[in-house]
Coordinates of C-alpha atoms and ligand atoms in Angstrom, one line a residue:
X841 CA -20.0 -19.6 -3.6
X842 CA -19.5 -17.1 -6.4
X843 CA -17.6 -18.4 -9.4
X844 CA -15.5 -15.7 -11.1
X845 CA -12.9 -15.3 -13.8
X846 CA -10.8 -12.9 -11.9
X847 CA -10.5 -11.6 -8.3
X848 CA -8.3 -8.7 -7.6
X849 CA -7.2 -8.3 -4.0
X850 CA -6.3 -4.7 -3.1
X851 CA -7.5 -1.3 -4.2
X852 CA -4.5 1.0 -4.5
X853 CA -3.4 2.2 -7.9
X854 CA -2.2 -1.3 -8.8
X855 CA -5.5 -3.0 -7.9
X856 CA -7.8 -0.4 -9.5
X857 CA -5.7 -0.1 -12.7
X858 CA -5.8 -3.9 -13.0
X859 CA -9.6 -3.7 -12.6
X860 CA -9.9 -1.0 -15.3
X861 CA -8.0 -3.2 -17.8
X862 CA -9.6 -6.4 -16.8
X863 CA -13.1 -4.9 -16.9
X864 CA -12.5 -3.5 -20.3
X865 CA -11.5 -7.0 -21.4
X866 CA -14.9 -8.3 -20.3
X867 CA -13.4 -10.3 -17.4
X868 CA -15.9 -9.0 -14.9
X869 CA -13.3 -8.7 -12.1
X870 CA -14.3 -8.6 -8.5
X871 CA -12.1 -6.2 -6.5
X872 CA -11.9 -7.0 -2.8
X873 CA -11.0 -3.5 -1.8
X874 CA -10.6 -3.8 2.0
X875 CA -13.1 -2.6 4.6
X876 CA -11.2 0.3 6.0
X877 CA -8.2 0.5 3.7
X878 CA -10.1 0.9 0.4
X879 CA -8.1 3.1 -2.0
X880 CA -4.8 2.2 -0.3
X881 CA -2.1 4.5 0.9
X882 CA -3.0 7.5 -1.3
X883 CA -6.2 7.9 0.7
X884 CA -3.9 9.2 3.5
X885 CA -2.1 11.6 1.2
X886 CA -2.9 15.2 0.3
X887 CA -1.3 16.7 -2.8
X888 CA -0.1 14.3 -5.4
X889 CA 1.9 16.4 -7.8
X890 CA 3.7 13.7 -9.8
X891 CA 0.9 11.6 -11.2
X892 CA 0.8 12.3 -15.0
X893 CA -2.2 14.0 -16.4
X894 CA -2.8 16.4 -13.5
X895 CA -0.7 19.6 -14.2
X896 CA -2.1 21.3 -11.0
X897 CA -1.7 18.2 -8.9
X898 CA -4.6 16.1 -7.4
X899 CA -5.6 15.1 -3.9
X900 CA -4.8 11.5 -3.2
X901 CA -8.4 10.5 -2.2
X902 CA -9.8 12.1 -5.3
X903 CA -7.3 10.3 -7.5
X904 CA -8.3 7.0 -6.0
X905 CA -12.1 7.7 -6.2
X906 CA -11.6 8.4 -9.9
X907 CA -9.8 5.2 -10.4
X908 CA -12.5 3.3 -8.6
X909 CA -15.3 5.0 -10.7
X910 CA -13.4 4.2 -13.9
X911 CA -13.1 0.5 -13.0
X912 CA -16.8 0.4 -12.1
X913 CA -17.8 2.2 -15.3
X914 CA -16.5 -0.8 -17.2
X915 CA -18.1 -3.4 -15.0
X916 CA -15.7 -4.2 -12.2
X917 CA -17.5 -5.1 -8.9
X918 CA -15.8 -3.4 -5.9
X919 CA -16.5 -5.2 -2.6
X920 CA -15.6 -3.3 0.6
X921 CA -14.5 -6.4 2.6
X922 CA -11.3 -8.0 3.7
X923 CA -9.9 -11.3 2.5
X924 CA -9.6 -13.6 5.4
X925 CA -8.3 -16.7 3.7
X926 CA -6.9 -17.4 0.3
X927 CA -6.3 -20.9 -0.9
X928 CA -4.4 -21.2 -4.1
X929 CA -5.6 -24.1 -6.3
X930 CA -4.9 -23.6 -10.0
X931 CA -8.2 -23.4 -11.9
X932 CA -10.2 -22.7 -8.8
X933 CA -8.5 -20.4 -6.3
X934 CA -10.6 -20.0 -3.2
X935 CA -11.2 -16.7 -1.5
X936 CA -13.1 -16.3 1.8
X937 CA -13.8 -12.8 3.1
X938 CA -14.2 -11.5 6.7
X939 CA -18.0 -11.0 6.1
X940 CA -18.2 -14.7 5.0
X941 CA -18.5 -14.2 1.2
X942 CA -16.9 -17.1 -0.8
X943 CA -15.4 -16.8 -4.3
X944 CA -13.6 -19.2 -6.6
X945 CA -11.5 -17.5 -9.3
X946 CA -9.7 -18.9 -12.3
X947 CA -7.2 -16.1 -11.9
X948 CA -6.2 -13.8 -9.0
X949 CA -4.2 -10.6 -8.9
X950 CA -2.5 -9.8 -5.6
X951 CA -2.2 -6.1 -5.2
X952 CA -2.1 -6.0 -1.4
X953 CA 0.4 -3.2 -1.1
X954 CA 2.4 -2.5 2.0
X955 CA 1.9 -1.7 5.6
X956 CA 3.4 1.1 7.7
X957 CA 6.5 0.1 9.7
X958 CA 6.5 0.5 13.5
X959 CA 9.3 1.7 15.8
X960 CA 8.7 -1.4 18.0
X961 CA 9.0 0.6 21.2
X962 CA 7.0 0.0 24.4
X963 CA 3.9 2.3 24.5
X964 CA 3.8 2.7 20.8
X965 CA 0.8 0.5 20.2
X966 CA -0.9 1.5 23.5
X967 CA -0.7 5.2 22.6
X968 CA -1.7 4.6 18.9
X969 CA -4.7 7.0 18.4
X970 CA -3.7 8.8 21.6
X971 CA -0.9 10.9 20.3
X972 CA 1.0 8.3 18.2
X973 CA -0.1 8.2 14.6
X974 CA 0.9 6.9 11.1
X975 CA -1.3 9.3 9.2
X976 CA -0.9 13.1 9.3
X977 CA -3.9 13.8 7.0
X978 CA -6.1 11.7 9.2
X979 CA -5.0 13.0 12.6
X980 CA -3.1 16.2 12.1
X981 CA -6.1 18.3 12.9
X982 CA -6.2 17.0 16.5
X983 CA -2.8 18.6 17.2
X984 CA -3.6 22.3 16.6
X985 CA -1.0 24.6 18.3
X986 CA 0.9 21.6 19.7
X987 CA 4.5 20.4 19.4
X988 CA 4.7 17.4 17.2
X989 CA 7.6 15.0 16.3
X990 CA 7.8 13.1 13.0
X991 CA 10.2 10.2 12.6
X992 CA 11.9 9.3 9.3
X993 CA 14.0 10.8 6.6
X994 CA 12.2 9.8 3.4
X995 CA 9.6 11.5 1.3
X996 CA 6.7 10.4 3.5
X997 CA 8.3 11.8 6.7
X998 CA 9.1 15.2 5.0
X999 CA 5.6 15.3 3.4
X1000 CA 3.9 14.5 6.7
X1001 CA 6.1 17.0 8.6
X1002 CA 5.4 19.8 6.1
X1003 CA 1.7 19.0 6.2
X1004 CA 1.6 19.1 10.0
X1005 CA 3.1 22.6 10.2
X1006 CA -0.4 23.8 9.1
X1007 CA -1.7 22.8 12.5
X1008 CA 1.2 22.5 14.9
X1009 CA 3.0 25.2 16.8
X1010 CA 6.3 23.4 16.0
X1011 CA 7.3 20.2 14.2
X1012 CA 10.5 18.4 15.0
X1013 CA 11.7 15.9 12.4
X1014 CA 13.8 13.1 13.9
X1015 CA 16.0 11.2 11.5
X1016 CA 18.6 8.5 12.4
X1017 CA 21.3 9.8 10.0
X1018 CA 22.7 13.1 8.9
X1019 CA 21.5 12.8 5.3
X1020 CA 17.9 12.7 4.4
X1021 CA 16.6 10.1 2.0
X1022 CA 13.8 12.3 0.6
X1023 CA 13.9 13.9 -2.8
X1024 CA 15.6 17.2 -3.1
X1025 CA 12.3 19.0 -4.0
X1026 CA 10.7 17.6 -0.8
X1027 CA 13.8 18.6 1.2
X1028 CA 13.9 22.1 -0.2
X1029 CA 10.2 22.6 0.7
X1030 CA 10.7 21.3 4.2
X1031 CA 13.8 23.3 4.9
X1032 CA 12.0 26.5 3.8
X1033 CA 9.3 25.9 6.4
X1034 CA 9.9 28.0 9.5
X1035 CA 7.9 25.8 11.8
X1036 CA 10.0 22.7 11.0
X1037 CA 13.2 21.9 12.9
X1038 CA 15.5 18.9 12.1
X1039 CA 16.9 16.7 14.7
X1040 CA 19.4 14.6 12.7
X1041 CA 21.6 11.7 13.8
X1042 CA 18.8 11.0 16.3
X1043 CA 16.3 8.3 17.2
X1044 CA 13.3 7.9 19.4
X1045 CA 14.4 5.8 22.4
X1046 CA 11.3 6.0 24.6
X1047 CA 7.6 7.0 24.3
X1048 CA 6.0 8.4 27.4
X1049 CA 2.4 8.6 28.6
X1050 CA -0.4 6.7 30.2
X1051 CA -3.7 7.8 28.7
X1052 CA -2.1 9.9 26.0
X1053 CA 1.4 10.9 24.8
X1054 CA 3.2 13.3 27.0
X1055 CA 6.7 13.2 25.5
X1056 CA 9.5 11.2 24.0
X1057 CA 13.1 10.5 24.9
X1058 CA 15.5 11.1 21.9
X1059 CA 18.9 9.5 21.7
X1060 CA 21.8 10.6 19.6
X1061 CA 22.9 7.8 17.2
X1062 CA 26.4 9.3 17.3
X1063 CA 27.1 9.9 21.0
X1064 CA 24.3 7.9 22.6
X1065 CA 23.3 11.0 24.7
X1066 CA 19.6 11.3 25.5
X1067 CA 17.3 14.3 25.8
X1068 CA 13.6 14.8 26.5
X1069 CA 11.2 16.2 23.9
X1070 CA 7.8 17.2 25.4
X1071 CA 5.7 16.5 22.3
X1072 CA 2.0 15.6 22.4
X1073 CA 2.0 14.1 18.9
X1074 CA 4.4 11.5 17.3
X1075 CA 4.0 10.7 13.7
X1076 CA 5.9 7.6 12.5
X1077 CA 6.8 7.7 8.8
X1078 CA 9.7 5.2 8.5
X1079 CA 8.5 3.4 5.4
X1080 CA 6.5 0.2 4.9
X1081 CA 6.8 -3.5 4.4
X1082 CA 5.0 -5.6 1.8
X1083 CA 1.7 -7.1 2.9
X1084 CA 2.2 -10.8 2.2
X1085 CA 0.7 -12.6 5.3
X1086 CA -2.3 -13.9 3.2
X1087 CA -0.1 -16.0 0.9
X1088 CA 3.4 -16.1 2.4
X1089 CA 3.0 -19.9 3.1
X1090 CA 1.9 -20.6 -0.5
X1091 CA 4.1 -18.4 -2.7
X1092 CA 7.9 -17.9 -2.6
X1093 CA 9.0 -14.5 -1.2
X1094 CA 12.3 -12.9 -2.0
X1095 CA 15.0 -12.5 0.7
X1096 CA 13.8 -8.9 1.4
X1097 CA 10.2 -10.2 2.0
X1098 CA 8.7 -9.0 -1.3
X1099 CA 6.6 -11.4 -3.3
X1100 CA 8.6 -13.1 -6.1
X1101 CA 7.4 -12.8 -9.7
X1102 CA 8.8 -14.2 -12.9
X1103 CA 11.2 -11.7 -14.4
X1104 CA 9.5 -8.5 -15.6
X1105 CA 6.1 -10.3 -15.7
X1106 CA 3.5 -10.3 -13.0
X1107 CA 3.4 -14.1 -12.8
X1108 CA 3.9 -15.7 -9.4
X1109 CA 5.0 -19.4 -8.9
X1110 CA 1.3 -20.6 -9.0
X1111 CA -0.6 -20.8 -12.2
X1112 CA -3.2 -18.1 -12.6
X1113 CA -1.9 -16.0 -9.7
X1114 CA -0.4 -12.6 -10.6
X1115 CA 0.9 -9.8 -8.5
X1116 CA 1.2 -6.0 -8.9
X1117 CA 2.2 -2.8 -7.0
X1118 CA 4.1 -2.3 -3.8
X1119 CA 3.9 -6.0 -2.8
X1120 CA 6.4 -6.8 -5.5
X1121 CA 8.3 -3.5 -5.8
X1122 CA 11.0 -2.6 -3.3
X1123 CA 12.6 0.0 -5.6
X1124 CA 10.2 2.4 -7.3
X1125 CA 7.1 2.3 -5.1
X1126 CA 5.3 5.2 -6.8
X1127 CA 1.6 5.5 -7.6
X1128 CA 2.3 5.6 -11.3
X1129 CA 4.6 2.6 -11.2
X1130 CA 2.1 0.6 -9.2
X1131 CA -0.6 1.6 -11.7
X1132 CA 1.7 0.4 -14.6
X1133 CA 2.3 -2.9 -12.8
X1134 CA -1.5 -3.3 -12.3
X1135 CA -1.9 -2.9 -16.0
X1136 CA 0.7 -5.6 -16.7
X1137 CA -0.9 -8.0 -14.2
X1138 CA -4.3 -7.5 -15.9
X1139 CA -2.8 -8.2 -19.3
X1140 CA -1.0 -11.3 -18.0
X1141 CA -4.2 -12.5 -16.4
X1142 CA -6.2 -11.9 -19.6
X1143 CA -3.7 -13.8 -21.6
X1144 CA -3.7 -16.7 -19.1
X1145 CA -7.6 -16.9 -19.1
X1146 CA -7.7 -16.8 -22.9
X1147 CA -5.2 -19.7 -22.9
X1148 CA -7.5 -21.7 -20.5
X1149 CA -10.5 -21.0 -22.6
X1150 CA -8.9 -22.1 -25.9
X1151 CA -7.5 -25.2 -24.2
X1152 CA -11.0 -26.0 -22.9
X1153 CA -12.5 -25.5 -26.4
X1154 CA -9.8 -27.6 -27.9
X1155 CA -10.4 -30.5 -25.5
X1156 CA -14.2 -30.2 -26.1
X1157 CA -13.5 -30.4 -29.8
X1158 CA -11.3 -33.4 -29.3
X1159 CA -14.0 -35.1 -27.1
X1160 CA -16.7 -34.4 -29.7
X1161 CA -14.5 -35.8 -32.5
X1162 CA -13.7 -38.9 -30.4
X1163 CA -17.4 -39.4 -29.6
X1164 CA -18.3 -39.1 -33.3
X1165 CA -15.7 -41.7 -34.3
X1166 CA -16.5 -43.9 -31.4
X1167 CA -20.3 -43.9 -32.0
X1168 CA -20.4 -46.1 -35.1
X1169 CA -18.1 -48.6 -33.6
X1170 CA -20.2 -48.8 -30.5
X1171 CA -23.5 -49.1 -32.3
Ligands
NAP1123 P1 11.5 5.2 2.7 O1 11.9 6.0 1.4 O2 11.8 3.8 2.8 O3 12.1 6.0 3.9 C1 12.0 5.5 5.2 C2 12.8 6.4 6.1 O4 12.6 6.0 7.5 C3 14.2 6.4 5.8 O5 14.7 7.7 6.0 C4 14.8 5.5 6.9 O6 16.1 5.8 7.3 C5 13.8 5.7 8.0 N1 13.7 4.5 8.8 C6 13.4 3.2 8.4 N2 13.3 2.3 9.5 C7 13.6 3.1 10.6 C8 13.6 2.8 12.0 N3 13.3 1.6 12.4 N4 13.8 3.8 12.8 C9 14.1 5.1 12.4 N5 14.0 5.4 11.1 C10 13.8 4.4 10.2 O7 9.9 5.3 2.9 P2 8.8 6.4 2.5 O8 9.3 7.8 2.9 O9 7.6 5.9 3.1 O10 8.7 6.4 1.0 C11 8.4 5.2 0.3 C12 8.3 5.4 -1.2 O11 7.2 6.3 -1.5 C13 9.6 6.1 -1.7 O12 9.9 5.6 -3.0 C14 9.2 7.5 -1.8 O13 9.9 8.2 -2.8 C15 7.7 7.4 -2.2 N6 6.9 8.6 -1.7 C16 6.8 9.6 -2.7 C17 6.1 10.7 -2.3 C18 5.8 11.8 -3.3 O14 6.5 11.7 -4.3 N7 4.9 12.7 -3.1 C19 5.5 10.8 -1.0 C20 5.7 9.8 -0.1 C21 6.5 8.7 -0.5 P3 17.4 5.7 6.4 O15 17.3 6.8 5.4 O16 18.5 5.8 7.3 O17 17.2 4.3 5.8

């Protein structure tokens, strides 16, 4: 069992920024970064053009590597493992990892982020990795000169679709409404791309294929009419949901499923447990806002731990004074 001041669960911009701040405050944080998901969602992104400080943009994985290196430089320990169980007990929260490591922590920062949504259609899971994907930067290369469909109308879908035109012969973006949700800049870029066509007011009704994807059935959300699209790649980019399964039975969640925190702070309902990033943010969900919220969580944790330490010192002082006054009486 390793006793620690602070364990940070998650290694996206929120987790690593919390680690930078906590390490600089000499809290020696342990970051449980995830075995395959270390670095979080930005590891699957290409150009990040809106993270301040990079006038020419930066690649998502490079940004995350830099954040990790910065946290380690100040003494954060980054562990590439997954948390299997988390038991919240104020003063000594227990963390057990998939590889069997055990930690107790006086404070915990939950920066578990969010997980990609699925269409929940038959064959979707079976053909995952065989034509159906959630990550264009990971899998796009496999679809050279093929016809690919992307589902969704947000920034992720348009970014993925635009990226995929580098490889594909054609990309069809399928969105359930007429209006796209993506930012105007992203829409302008996508609409200028000659390889990209838009199938609006449409949804994926069926996914076909035994060993690998052979096509999809698309249904109009207006008329209900269906048509076949013989794509060999289907990229699902319909947003994500907060990852709360580790602690959903121990901490109150909001009605929309996000973890509840106290006002603008990062404090959860359990003493010494703080949260940051996409797991608490249903509105902004940007790398820079996640980083800011990681900073806030580290500052809240630091304040909490300082309070514990001064309370411990005070009670030691009271005990010593009581012993000193009790001694003559007892002797
Ligand atoms: P999002 O903004 O929540 O968009 C999800 C899209 O998927 C929406 O268009 C939604 O349709 C659609 N959708 C949701 N559930 C669906 C379902 N079951 N079937 C079909 N379509 C469905 O998610 P996101 O695009 O992943 O973006 C998340 C956040 O990250 C946003 O704040 C975004 O701005 C940000 N982001 C930024 C960048 C960047 O700046 N470079 C890149 C990627 C993401 P409706 O529109 O009808 O709801």
